[in-house]
Every structure is written in C-alpha cells, then in structure tokens.
C-alpha cells in the first residue's frame, strides 16, 4: 500500500461521552413528547433524532476524523433524499 | 488519490469507500419506506397518533438504549484493535452481540403481544380498524421487521468477524473488515434512532 | 508495450478449464464478455417478442394472438428489454471491459464482487423469466407493475417482481464497484479531469445506480408484501395510495433512463473525436453536463404521471424540471457537433452508428420536449407517440450507442477485425428499418392510437402496416450485424493495436489485451 497515513484512534472516553449524550437525548425526547405540544412535538422528536444521528455519523462512524470527501458524500445523499421527499410532497401538500 | 494496482492489494481507504456506498444504498432502501410513512402519516394524522398509543414507549426506549450502547461498544472494538488489544476487542464484540440478541428478544415479545391481540398485516381485527390504523401497523411491521432482519444479518457478520479477530486474520494493520462491520452496525442504529420517535413517541 | 508475449485474456489458462474458466473468472474482461453473451441472448429474445407484437398489429383485430397473449407479450418484452438489456447493457459489457483499461488499472476494485454481480444477473433473469413457465398465466401488468392491478391480477407477478429485485441488486453492486474503482485505481497522473469521457459517463451512471436502484428494490418488495400479506400501502381498499406507488416506481425508473443513456453518450464522446481526428470540443462542459444530467434527472419522475391526478403544483414543477434536464443533453449534442466541425472526418462503421445516434437522439429528445409540456401530454399520454418517443431514446439512444461501441472496440475485444462492408450494410438496413418502424408511431399517437392494445380502428391501418414492415427490415439488419460480428470474432483478420487511431489508453495495449491489461502501469503526463 502506498498510503501509510495513520488512522486516528478514538479514545474509549470520547465514545463514552457520546454514548451518555445519546442516552440523555433519548430521555429528553421521551419526556418532551409526553408534554402536549400539538404539532410541535413531531418537530422536536425528529430534531432530536437528527442530532443523535449526527453524533453517530460524526463520532461512531468517524466522519469527523476521516477525509472530508465522506462527509460530502453523506451530505449529498441526505440532500438528495430530502429533495425527493420535498418534491413528492408537492403532490400532497400544496398551495 | 492514485492507489496501486495489484489484484490482491489491501486498500483500507477503498474498502471503506465501498462500504459507505453500500450504506447509502441501505439509507435509500429504508428511505423508500420512510417516504411511504411520511405520506401515509400526512394523510392520516389522527389515526397514526391514536395507533401509536398501542405501542409501549418503555420497551421502545429500552431497545433504543440497548442499540446505542451496542453501537458504542463496537466503535470501541475498532479502537481496541488498533491499540493491539485483541482480548479487549473480543470482549467489546461479545458485548455488542449480547446486546443485539437482547434487542431481538425484546422485539420478539413486542411483536408476539401484538400478534396475540390479533394485530398483524391482513388480520381480521386490523381490517376492522380504520384506514390509518391499517397503514400504521402495516408500516410498523414492515419497517421494524426489515430493521430486525438487518440486526440478524449484523449478528452473523459480527460472529464471523469475531472469529477472524480471534484467529488474528484481523489485526492492528488490517482491520478494515471490523471497521466496515462497525459502520454497518451504526447504520442499523441510525435507522432505529428514527424509527423510535416515528412509531413510539408521536402521539 | 506492444506485441506482448504474455498470454492474452482469451487464451489464458486459470484455475479452471473451458467453460468454468469463464463463469468463475474474476477477470473484468471475461466478465464483460459473459455479460455480452447473456445480454445479447436476451436481446434476441426481446427483439423477437417485439416482432411478434408488430406482427399482431399488422392488421386490425386478431391477427396471430388473443388480447391476453398480447398483454403478456408486451409485459415480457418490457421486463426483458428494460431490466435485462438496456440497464445492464453498456455499463456491464463495455464498462466492465474498458473502464479499468481506460483509467490504467489491472482490474476493477472488487473483482469477486464483479463476478457475483454477473451471477446475480443470471439468477434474477432466471427468476424473472420463470414466471412464464410456471403454472398459471404469464404476468400481464406491463413492466411498470402499477398498483393496484399488480396485486389484484391472478397472473404470476411474484417471480417477476422478485427477479427484478435481484437484478437491481446486481446493478447496485456494479455501481459501487465502478465508483470505488475510479476513486482508487486511476493510474498515477490521471487526475479526475484527465479521465476519458466514457469512464466519466460511467461515474455519473454508477451514482444513479447506487442512489436510485434501492428505491425500486423496496418498492417491489412492498408490492410483494401487498400480494402476500395484504399490507395495504398502495391498496385504496385499505386506505393506501396507488399514486404513491407510481411516485416510488418512477423515482427509480426515471433515473434508470439515465442509467441507460449516459453510458451511451459516453461511448459517442469516445467515437466522435477518434473519427473526427480532433479532441472533443469542450471536455469540461461534457463532464459537467454528465453530472448535471445525473443529478437533475433524479427529480423529473413526475412527468410519467401527468394524467394520474397529481396536484397542479406538482404538474408545474415536474414539467419545469423536465425542460431543465434537456439543457445538459443539448449541451452534449452541441459539443459533439462542434467536435465534428472542421474535423477530418473518417466514415467507418462506428462513425456511421455515432452519427445516426445523433440524428435519432435529437428526434427522441425533441419529442420528449413535446411530452414534457403539460397540455400536449394530456393529448399524447399513453398513445403510440410515447412508445415512439421512448424507443427513439431507449432503443435508438442506447442501441445505436451500444452498436457504435461494439463496432469501435470489437478489434480490441477479440483481436480481430470485422468485415466492414457487411457491417455497413447491416447498419444501413437497421437504420432504415428503425425509422420505418418507429416514425409512423409518432403519427399514430398524434392521431390517437393508444399503446398496449392488440387491436385498433381501421383508420390506423396504413401507418401500422408501414410500421410492422419496418420491424421486419430492422430485424433483418440486426441479423446481418450479429452474424457478421460472430463470424468475424472467429475468422476475421488480426487487428492491430490501434486500428482507428484512438488516443485513449485501451489503444496502447495489445489486441486482445493481456490478462492484467498492462505489463507496467502507465504514467499519465
């Protein structure tokens, strides 16, 4: 192999902190959705899920430490998915 | 960027890229179901909220935490192998496996309870409920079922990888297979991170 | 690097002998040929099915078959042609063979996965076609499997669905393989913007394969769940939404058109500069338009559903996006024309195919604009006009591109030249047959003949006779082309390294190439 770039070894501690953060976020989302916020509760629940997956992507899946190209690809894929969903919704929710 | 060109080469970066591309296909594969969920829910908002009350939030939350921990342990296994700690790697993998099995056992009881109450796709009781409920439970079984299938596949893969670590086929210099398994497992975790609020929390 | 003494890939003896040495080979060139033989076999079957349909339509009323058989035949024709031929077609045959050579690599990144893709392709084909031989009626849904008919009909839709699912898997694996290959295995010095245009088109294609195919996978599985479990997603009787099925289906199947046409455009971008003795005009523009087509093409699926009862907002959005995607296609066309301008053009067989591609692609593209405009679409929807349009694009665009490619690279693949006069004759007959077959269908569509009917009113008779007559001419041309190529592969005179004077890397290696393509990986300056 030509490439001998060392991989960054993430410490157990970092993973531990992220794990605790993820669990706390899970509890928050449970408690928040127990309160009646009507339409807002889906927004909150999905935003928290979004933050959680961002943590998993960046730390557990190493996007933060890897080449930028991977982050770009993931962002691109998520963008395509979002756009497809928006364009589909033009047929269901429209002015 | 330019790599070398031998047939039996080991290219960590390339193998990982292939795995990421596979993960993208998985994201869109589940994405199709998420689209159906989004549109069905949009059209049957009240029914979805009512049907969601049938699910036990505590079971869902416990399973969420189980998967989160298992995700962390497999990530730690990837660190351990790079630190040349073979035994610790194996311990982390074992914990991941146990948690995966516990997740499935939980799922089994959850599904079992629903089926016992006569709620499963095509069942008579379900057909008598409203449109929204039929769609909700159809999606519930399809999405958590497909997810559980991925957990089962994950368990098999982690088992194979553990054997390879044990035999030192995977070691600090060549660990991309372990890292890719980790990526796959995190993907399964991310899917669940979204399934949990969409099915259990939204009321 | 010339006249190497190393064994070439055709003669190489590996672990297995004879046929096994082919079907278990991980050599990208052998896999390319495996695809060539299997795709061509299915193509002949699909073409004969098409011929049967044209035979039926030669006169109003029942000519040779009942309405039900006609439904089954157009379904099978569609499934075979789309999933077994034009989607894998150019990437899996010419792409597999030439992508590694053109970027200076010894093989694709995952040679074993490449072989698995072919096996999955065969498995998918067997499962899909088994629907014809099982107990019960052949599928009659059309290749689109529209809900709710696809889970109401008693015919054998299930194996067709599962077969298409497996074929999707094969396509995804090829896509992943190509992307990683291009990222990791380009020869030293080959920067992204030095990569030839055929690999570039495969790069765009591969991303569509990776990002669109999973959607059809899950959608087909949902239809399977509808049939088996009565799950209700698309079933109006259970609160489901059949139009949602159409959305999901076309979210894949429209980008799939670009999976078909982009590689073909890539071939044309190789052939035209070689035979015009000029560099391609506006290399960067061609690359960017490739990527733009891949991206924008993802968001135009709704133009298949203009009469399905979509919201007006969607109608406008999809019509607008459809016109938008025409721009990069037009850019490419202008680039090809500008390359021809003041070139010293040599008219050899591949160039005949390439130039006729331009002609046919232009008609196909412009008729697409007609269909993309809302008002015209309402009139033309589900008429023979649509059939003519997509055969101009999918058969004209992909088929002519493929034959251009196969005549261009034939000497490299088999190390022998084909008989040029027979090849040119075959092209001419095929071209005339093609226009005679499909051009009248534009007229038939405008005057109101619906597609997918085995019968029609007498007013449509004259044009249908011409069209059916064209089908026979075209098949005759096809026979000449294929027989000529098969004969030449065995008996043709030996080919030189670069019979056309091509500039890309594949013309620097021996014909046929040695097992790992290069004795020494070339350095690109």
mmCIF file of N, CA, C and O in Angstrom, chain C residues 68-124:
data_model
loop_
_atom_site.group_PDB
_atom_site.id
_atom_site.type_symbol
_atom_site.label_atom_id
_atom_site.label_comp_id
_atom_site.label_asym_id
_atom_site.label_seq_id
_atom_site.Cartn_x
_atom_site.Cartn_y
_atom_site.Cartn_z
ATOM 1 N N UNK C 68 -55.138 -11.341 -24.447
ATOM 2 C CA UNK C 68 -54.391 -11.725 -23.243
ATOM 3 C C UNK C 68 -52.940 -12.049 -23.558
ATOM 4 O O UNK C 68 -52.035 -11.671 -22.818
ATOM 5 N N UNK C 69 -52.732 -12.778 -24.661
ATOM 6 C CA UNK C 69 -51.348 -13.104 -25.026
ATOM 7 C C UNK C 69 -50.593 -11.827 -25.346
ATOM 8 O O UNK C 69 -49.413 -11.686 -25.014
ATOM 9 N N UNK C 70 -51.297 -10.884 -26.001
ATOM 10 C CA UNK C 70 -50.634 -9.629 -26.341
ATOM 11 C C UNK C 70 -50.187 -8.912 -25.071
ATOM 12 O O UNK C 70 -49.048 -8.437 -24.981
ATOM 13 N N UNK C 71 -51.084 -8.872 -24.057
ATOM 14 C CA UNK C 71 -50.713 -8.248 -22.778
ATOM 15 C C UNK C 71 -49.496 -8.926 -22.174
ATOM 16 O O UNK C 71 -48.587 -8.268 -21.665
ATOM 17 N N UNK C 72 -49.497 -10.266 -22.192
ATOM 18 C CA UNK C 72 -48.376 -10.991 -21.609
ATOM 19 C C UNK C 72 -47.101 -10.701 -22.380
ATOM 20 O O UNK C 72 -46.023 -10.551 -21.793
ATOM 21 N N UNK C 73 -47.224 -10.572 -23.719
ATOM 22 C CA UNK C 73 -46.007 -10.380 -24.518
ATOM 23 C C UNK C 73 -45.436 -8.983 -24.337
ATOM 24 O O UNK C 73 -44.224 -8.818 -24.191
ATOM 25 N N UNK C 74 -46.303 -7.952 -24.273
ATOM 26 C CA UNK C 74 -45.676 -6.632 -24.086
ATOM 27 C C UNK C 74 -45.082 -6.493 -22.687
ATOM 28 O O UNK C 74 -44.098 -5.795 -22.493
ATOM 29 N N UNK C 75 -45.675 -7.224 -21.711
ATOM 30 C CA UNK C 75 -45.077 -7.216 -20.378
ATOM 31 C C UNK C 75 -43.693 -7.858 -20.408
ATOM 32 O O UNK C 75 -42.712 -7.297 -19.909
ATOM 33 N N UNK C 76 -43.628 -9.025 -21.018
ATOM 34 C CA UNK C 76 -42.352 -9.741 -21.057
ATOM 35 C C UNK C 76 -41.324 -8.966 -21.880
ATOM 36 O O UNK C 76 -40.148 -8.875 -21.506
ATOM 37 N N UNK C 77 -41.777 -8.394 -23.001
ATOM 38 C CA UNK C 77 -40.884 -7.579 -23.831
ATOM 39 C C UNK C 77 -40.303 -6.439 -22.986
ATOM 40 O O UNK C 77 -39.103 -6.190 -23.022
ATOM 41 N N UNK C 78 -41.174 -5.781 -22.199
ATOM 42 C CA UNK C 78 -40.711 -4.656 -21.388
ATOM 43 C C UNK C 78 -39.748 -5.094 -20.310
ATOM 44 O O UNK C 78 -38.662 -4.526 -20.150
ATOM 45 N N UNK C 79 -40.117 -6.149 -19.563
ATOM 46 C CA UNK C 79 -39.253 -6.593 -18.465
ATOM 47 C C UNK C 79 -37.894 -7.016 -19.012
ATOM 48 O O UNK C 79 -36.849 -6.628 -18.477
ATOM 49 N N UNK C 80 -37.894 -7.812 -20.090
ATOM 50 C CA UNK C 80 -36.624 -8.276 -20.644
ATOM 51 C C UNK C 80 -35.798 -7.102 -21.129
ATOM 52 O O UNK C 80 -34.616 -6.971 -20.786
ATOM 53 N N UNK C 81 -36.410 -6.259 -21.946
ATOM 54 C CA UNK C 81 -35.641 -5.191 -22.562
ATOM 55 C C UNK C 81 -35.109 -4.214 -21.519
ATOM 56 O O UNK C 81 -33.957 -3.797 -21.575
ATOM 57 N N UNK C 82 -35.946 -3.839 -20.546
ATOM 58 C CA UNK C 82 -35.505 -2.843 -19.573
ATOM 59 C C UNK C 82 -34.533 -3.447 -18.568
ATOM 60 O O UNK C 82 -33.391 -3.003 -18.444
ATOM 61 N N UNK C 83 -34.988 -4.474 -17.831
ATOM 62 C CA UNK C 83 -34.179 -4.943 -16.706
ATOM 63 C C UNK C 83 -33.022 -5.825 -17.143
ATOM 64 O O UNK C 83 -32.000 -5.877 -16.467
ATOM 65 N N UNK C 84 -33.182 -6.552 -18.253
ATOM 66 C CA UNK C 84 -32.125 -7.496 -18.630
ATOM 67 C C UNK C 84 -31.194 -6.944 -19.692
ATOM 68 O O UNK C 84 -30.103 -7.464 -19.877
ATOM 69 N N UNK C 85 -31.614 -5.911 -20.412
ATOM 70 C CA UNK C 85 -30.778 -5.482 -21.529
ATOM 71 C C UNK C 85 -30.301 -4.044 -21.398
ATOM 72 O O UNK C 85 -29.109 -3.808 -21.241
ATOM 73 N N UNK C 86 -31.210 -3.074 -21.437
ATOM 74 C CA UNK C 86 -30.674 -1.712 -21.521
ATOM 75 C C UNK C 86 -30.091 -1.204 -20.207
ATOM 76 O O UNK C 86 -29.188 -0.380 -20.229
ATOM 77 N N UNK C 87 -30.594 -1.683 -19.051
ATOM 78 C CA UNK C 87 -29.993 -1.189 -17.808
ATOM 79 C C UNK C 87 -28.582 -1.740 -17.604
ATOM 80 O O UNK C 87 -27.646 -0.980 -17.414
ATOM 81 N N UNK C 88 -28.392 -3.072 -17.650
ATOM 82 C CA UNK C 88 -27.009 -3.532 -17.508
ATOM 83 C C UNK C 88 -26.188 -3.250 -18.768
ATOM 84 O O UNK C 88 -24.997 -2.968 -18.671
ATOM 85 N N UNK C 89 -26.826 -3.316 -19.934
ATOM 86 C CA UNK C 89 -26.179 -3.235 -21.243
ATOM 87 C C UNK C 89 -24.790 -2.635 -21.292
ATOM 88 O O UNK C 89 -23.798 -3.329 -21.135
ATOM 89 N N UNK C 90 -24.727 -1.327 -21.523
ATOM 90 C CA UNK C 90 -23.420 -0.725 -21.788
ATOM 91 C C UNK C 90 -22.489 -0.748 -20.571
ATOM 92 O O UNK C 90 -21.335 -1.120 -20.702
ATOM 93 N N UNK C 91 -22.972 -0.377 -19.359
ATOM 94 C CA UNK C 91 -22.023 -0.411 -18.233
ATOM 95 C C UNK C 91 -21.451 -1.805 -18.009
ATOM 96 O O UNK C 91 -20.235 -1.955 -17.824
ATOM 97 N N UNK C 92 -22.299 -2.825 -18.007
ATOM 98 C CA UNK C 92 -21.806 -4.139 -17.626
ATOM 99 C C UNK C 92 -20.976 -4.788 -18.728
ATOM 100 O O UNK C 92 -20.075 -5.563 -18.441
ATOM 101 N N UNK C 93 -21.251 -4.460 -19.987
ATOM 102 C CA UNK C 93 -20.467 -5.086 -21.061
ATOM 103 C C UNK C 93 -19.238 -4.233 -21.358
ATOM 104 O O UNK C 93 -18.101 -4.592 -21.056
ATOM 105 N N UNK C 94 -19.487 -3.051 -21.952
ATOM 106 C CA UNK C 94 -18.359 -2.228 -22.390
ATOM 107 C C UNK C 94 -17.666 -1.580 -21.187
ATOM 108 O O UNK C 94 -16.447 -1.426 -21.170
ATOM 109 N N UNK C 95 -18.472 -1.220 -20.173
ATOM 110 C CA UNK C 95 -17.888 -0.609 -18.980
ATOM 111 C C UNK C 95 -16.966 -1.566 -18.271
ATOM 112 O O UNK C 95 -15.833 -1.229 -17.932
ATOM 113 N N UNK C 96 -17.435 -2.787 -18.041
ATOM 114 C CA UNK C 96 -16.594 -3.769 -17.379
ATOM 115 C C UNK C 96 -15.307 -3.985 -18.144
ATOM 116 O O UNK C 96 -14.232 -4.089 -17.562
ATOM 117 N N UNK C 97 -15.444 -4.082 -19.457
ATOM 118 C CA UNK C 97 -14.265 -4.404 -20.254
ATOM 119 C C UNK C 97 -13.291 -3.232 -20.294
ATOM 120 O O UNK C 97 -12.082 -3.411 -20.128
ATOM 121 N N UNK C 98 -13.826 -2.011 -20.491
ATOM 122 C CA UNK C 98 -12.913 -0.910 -20.808
ATOM 123 C C UNK C 98 -12.654 0.068 -19.690
ATOM 124 O O UNK C 98 -11.661 0.787 -19.732
ATOM 125 N N UNK C 99 -13.540 0.123 -18.685
ATOM 126 C CA UNK C 99 -13.284 1.083 -17.616
ATOM 127 C C UNK C 99 -11.894 0.894 -16.998
ATOM 128 O O UNK C 99 -11.097 1.849 -16.961
ATOM 129 N N UNK C 100 -11.525 -0.326 -16.542
ATOM 130 C CA UNK C 100 -10.196 -0.463 -15.931
ATOM 131 C C UNK C 100 -9.079 -0.117 -16.919
ATOM 132 O O UNK C 100 -8.110 0.553 -16.541
ATOM 133 N N UNK C 101 -9.223 -0.557 -18.167
ATOM 134 C CA UNK C 101 -8.134 -0.296 -19.118
ATOM 135 C C UNK C 101 -8.006 1.200 -19.381
ATOM 136 O O UNK C 101 -6.905 1.743 -19.452
ATOM 137 N N UNK C 102 -9.136 1.883 -19.507
ATOM 138 C CA UNK C 102 -9.075 3.305 -19.880
ATOM 139 C C UNK C 102 -8.528 4.173 -18.763
ATOM 140 O O UNK C 102 -8.054 5.282 -19.013
ATOM 141 N N UNK C 103 -8.646 3.709 -17.500
ATOM 142 C CA UNK C 103 -8.060 4.515 -16.429
ATOM 143 C C UNK C 103 -6.716 3.948 -15.991
ATOM 144 O O UNK C 103 -6.119 4.429 -15.035
ATOM 145 N N UNK C 104 -6.229 2.931 -16.704
ATOM 146 C CA UNK C 104 -4.903 2.404 -16.399
ATOM 147 C C UNK C 104 -4.868 1.521 -15.168
ATOM 148 O O UNK C 104 -3.949 1.634 -14.352
ATOM 149 N N UNK C 105 -5.854 0.648 -15.014
ATOM 150 C CA UNK C 105 -5.869 -0.261 -13.872
ATOM 151 C C UNK C 105 -5.830 -1.696 -14.366
ATOM 152 O O UNK C 105 -6.103 -1.973 -15.533
ATOM 153 N N UNK C 106 -5.457 -2.610 -13.449
ATOM 154 C CA UNK C 106 -5.384 -4.011 -13.856
ATOM 155 C C UNK C 106 -6.736 -4.694 -13.803
ATOM 156 O O UNK C 106 -6.952 -5.709 -14.443
ATOM 157 N N UNK C 107 -7.602 -4.192 -12.968
ATOM 158 C CA UNK C 107 -8.942 -4.779 -12.876
ATOM 159 C C UNK C 107 -9.822 -3.775 -12.154
ATOM 160 O O UNK C 107 -9.366 -2.684 -11.807
ATOM 161 N N UNK C 108 -11.084 -4.151 -11.915
ATOM 162 C CA UNK C 108 -11.923 -3.288 -11.083
ATOM 163 C C UNK C 108 -11.495 -3.462 -9.629
ATOM 164 O O UNK C 108 -10.701 -4.341 -9.311
ATOM 165 N N UNK C 109 -12.060 -2.632 -8.740
ATOM 166 C CA UNK C 109 -11.597 -2.671 -7.360
ATOM 167 C C UNK C 109 -12.005 -3.968 -6.673
ATOM 168 O O UNK C 109 -11.246 -4.527 -5.887
ATOM 169 N N UNK C 110 -13.224 -4.436 -6.938
ATOM 170 C CA UNK C 110 -13.674 -5.689 -6.316
ATOM 171 C C UNK C 110 -13.926 -6.727 -7.402
ATOM 172 O O UNK C 110 -15.062 -6.879 -7.860
ATOM 173 N N UNK C 111 -12.896 -7.458 -7.831
ATOM 174 C CA UNK C 111 -13.094 -8.424 -8.927
ATOM 175 C C UNK C 111 -14.109 -9.511 -8.562
ATOM 176 O O UNK C 111 -14.919 -9.912 -9.402
ATOM 177 N N UNK C 112 -14.081 -9.990 -7.313
ATOM 178 C CA UNK C 112 -15.014 -11.067 -6.946
ATOM 179 C C UNK C 112 -16.449 -10.568 -6.948
ATOM 180 O O UNK C 112 -17.352 -11.242 -7.423
ATOM 181 N N UNK C 113 -16.625 -9.358 -6.423
ATOM 182 C CA UNK C 113 -17.961 -8.777 -6.392
ATOM 183 C C UNK C 113 -18.497 -8.627 -7.814
ATOM 184 O O UNK C 113 -19.686 -8.791 -8.082
ATOM 185 N N UNK C 114 -17.577 -8.334 -8.723
ATOM 186 C CA UNK C 114 -17.939 -8.180 -10.121
ATOM 187 C C UNK C 114 -18.522 -9.480 -10.661
ATOM 188 O O UNK C 114 -19.556 -9.500 -11.336
ATOM 189 N N UNK C 115 -17.873 -10.590 -10.307
ATOM 190 C CA UNK C 115 -18.368 -11.890 -10.743
ATOM 191 C C UNK C 115 -19.719 -12.177 -10.095
ATOM 192 O O UNK C 115 -20.650 -12.667 -10.752
ATOM 193 N N UNK C 116 -19.836 -11.821 -8.790
ATOM 194 C CA UNK C 116 -21.113 -12.035 -8.102
ATOM 195 C C UNK C 116 -22.223 -11.252 -8.801
ATOM 196 O O UNK C 116 -23.341 -11.751 -8.954
ATOM 197 N N UNK C 117 -21.906 -10.032 -9.254
ATOM 198 C CA UNK C 117 -22.911 -9.248 -9.972
ATOM 199 C C UNK C 117 -23.439 -10.021 -11.160
ATOM 200 O O UNK C 117 -24.645 -10.039 -11.420
ATOM 201 N N UNK C 118 -22.528 -10.657 -11.904
ATOM 202 C CA UNK C 118 -22.989 -11.394 -13.083
ATOM 203 C C UNK C 118 -23.865 -12.566 -12.670
ATOM 204 O O UNK C 118 -24.922 -12.809 -13.264
ATOM 205 N N UNK C 119 -23.459 -13.265 -11.626
ATOM 206 C CA UNK C 119 -24.264 -14.400 -11.167
ATOM 207 C C UNK C 119 -25.626 -13.937 -10.701
ATOM 208 O O UNK C 119 -26.645 -14.603 -10.956
ATOM 209 N N UNK C 120 -25.662 -12.805 -9.992
ATOM 210 C CA UNK C 120 -26.959 -12.279 -9.562
ATOM 211 C C UNK C 120 -27.810 -11.918 -10.771
ATOM 212 O O UNK C 120 -29.025 -12.122 -10.782
ATOM 213 N N UNK C 121 -27.147 -11.370 -11.784
ATOM 214 C CA UNK C 121 -27.856 -11.021 -13.022
ATOM 215 C C UNK C 121 -28.520 -12.266 -13.607
ATOM 216 O O UNK C 121 -29.704 -12.249 -13.966
ATOM 217 N N UNK C 122 -27.751 -13.348 -13.689
ATOM 218 C CA UNK C 122 -28.299 -14.587 -14.254
ATOM 219 C C UNK C 122 -29.419 -15.116 -13.371
ATOM 220 O O UNK C 122 -30.494 -15.496 -13.856
ATOM 221 N N UNK C 123 -29.184 -15.090 -12.043
ATOM 222 C CA UNK C 123 -30.215 -15.568 -11.121
ATOM 223 C C UNK C 123 -31.495 -14.756 -11.286
ATOM 224 O O UNK C 123 -32.593 -15.313 -11.409
ATOM 225 N N UNK C 124 -31.339 -13.411 -11.312
ATOM 226 C CA UNK C 124 -32.508 -12.547 -11.473
ATOM 227 C C UNK C 124 -33.231 -12.843 -12.771
ATOM 228 O O UNK C 124 -34.467 -12.909 -12.807
#
